Short mmCIF file of C-alpha atoms in Angstrom, two decimals:
data_model
loop_
_atom_site.label_atom_id
_atom_site.label_comp_id
_atom_site.label_asym_id
_atom_site.label_seq_id
_atom_site.Cartn_x
_atom_site.Cartn_y
_atom_site.Cartn_z
CA ARG A 237 0.00 0.00 0.00
CA MET A 238 1.42 3.32 -1.10
CA GLY A 239 -1.23 5.43 0.57
CA GLY A 240 -2.44 7.25 -2.55
CA THR A 241 -6.08 7.76 -3.46
CA GLY A 242 -7.50 6.53 -6.75
CA LEU A 243 -5.77 5.22 -9.84
CA VAL A 244 -2.98 7.03 -11.63
CA ALA A 245 -4.81 6.41 -14.90
CA ASN A 246 -7.74 8.49 -13.62
CA ALA A 247 -5.61 11.40 -12.36
CA PRO A 248 -5.87 14.70 -14.32
CA TRP A 249 -2.96 15.66 -16.57
CA PRO A 250 -0.86 18.51 -15.09
CA VAL A 251 -1.22 21.95 -16.70
CA ALA A 252 1.91 23.90 -17.66
CA ASP A 253 2.32 27.44 -16.34
CA PRO A 254 3.47 29.65 -19.29
CA ALA A 255 5.16 32.10 -16.90
CA MET A 256 7.49 29.36 -15.70
CA LEU A 257 8.53 28.43 -19.27
CA VAL A 258 10.14 31.82 -19.96
CA ASP A 259 13.84 31.94 -19.12
CA ASP A 260 14.94 35.48 -18.23
CA SER A 261 18.64 34.77 -17.67
CA VAL A 262 21.38 33.10 -19.67
CA THR A 263 24.77 31.62 -18.74
CA LEU A 264 27.56 32.81 -21.02
CA PRO A 265 30.94 31.07 -21.28
CA ILE A 266 33.95 33.39 -21.37
CA GLN A 267 36.95 32.50 -23.52
CA VAL A 268 40.37 34.11 -23.34
CA ASN A 269 42.50 33.45 -26.43
CA GLY A 270 40.22 30.57 -27.42
CA LYS A 271 40.30 28.78 -24.06
CA ARG A 272 37.31 28.69 -21.74
CA ARG A 273 38.23 30.47 -18.53
CA ASP A 274 34.98 31.34 -16.75
CA GLU A 275 31.24 31.79 -17.12
CA ILE A 276 28.70 34.38 -16.00
CA THR A 277 24.94 34.34 -15.63
CA VAL A 278 23.29 37.54 -16.84
CA ALA A 279 19.85 38.80 -17.84
CA LYS A 280 18.96 38.09 -21.47
CA ASP A 281 18.36 41.75 -22.31
CA LEU A 282 21.57 43.13 -20.75
CA PRO A 283 23.46 45.49 -23.11
CA LYS A 284 26.75 44.34 -24.66
CA GLU A 285 28.77 46.96 -22.77
CA GLU A 286 27.57 45.69 -19.38
CA VAL A 287 28.16 42.05 -20.33
CA GLU A 288 31.69 42.99 -21.41
CA ALA A 289 32.37 44.79 -18.12
CA LEU A 290 31.06 41.84 -16.07
CA ALA A 291 33.12 39.37 -18.10
CA LEU A 292 36.35 41.34 -17.69
CA ALA A 293 35.77 41.59 -13.93
CA THR A 294 35.60 37.82 -13.32
CA GLU A 295 38.45 36.12 -11.50
CA GLY A 296 39.21 33.61 -14.26
CA VAL A 297 39.57 36.32 -16.90
CA GLN A 298 41.70 38.52 -14.63
CA ARG A 299 44.02 35.59 -13.94
CA ALA A 300 44.28 34.75 -17.68
CA LEU A 301 44.97 38.37 -18.66
CA ASP A 302 47.62 38.69 -15.92
CA GLY A 303 47.20 42.45 -15.62
CA LYS A 304 47.42 43.12 -19.36
CA PRO A 305 44.63 45.00 -21.13
CA PRO A 306 42.61 42.98 -23.66
CA LYS A 307 43.20 43.77 -27.34
CA LYS A 308 39.63 42.98 -28.32
CA VAL A 309 36.44 41.79 -26.63
CA ILE A 310 33.76 40.10 -28.74
CA VAL A 311 30.30 39.70 -27.21
CA VAL A 312 27.77 37.52 -29.03
CA PRO A 313 24.49 38.24 -27.19
CA GLY A 314 23.05 35.14 -25.56
CA ARG A 315 25.94 32.93 -26.74
CA ILE A 316 29.53 33.69 -25.71
CA VAL A 317 32.08 36.32 -24.68
CA ASN A 318 35.49 36.05 -26.35
CA VAL A 319 38.50 38.04 -25.09
CA VAL A 320 41.62 38.40 -27.24
CA ALA A 321 44.72 39.26 -25.21
#
């Protein structure tokens, strides 16, 4: 005896909540010179400039850059951040 009431076959099918299906954040991997160094989770609609600033401030990127300024930062919204040092 499992303690349930009624048959599973007679139970109503669960209803999906559309509000729960929307993902408002995204996790972006950060590469430095083609090697994955860190990742950040940001809002989907965050501007490129803010994503770039957050990516450059992470510990993994700082360690990989070793105090040198990046030559170029490429942000592909919702996909990846690539730093060329």
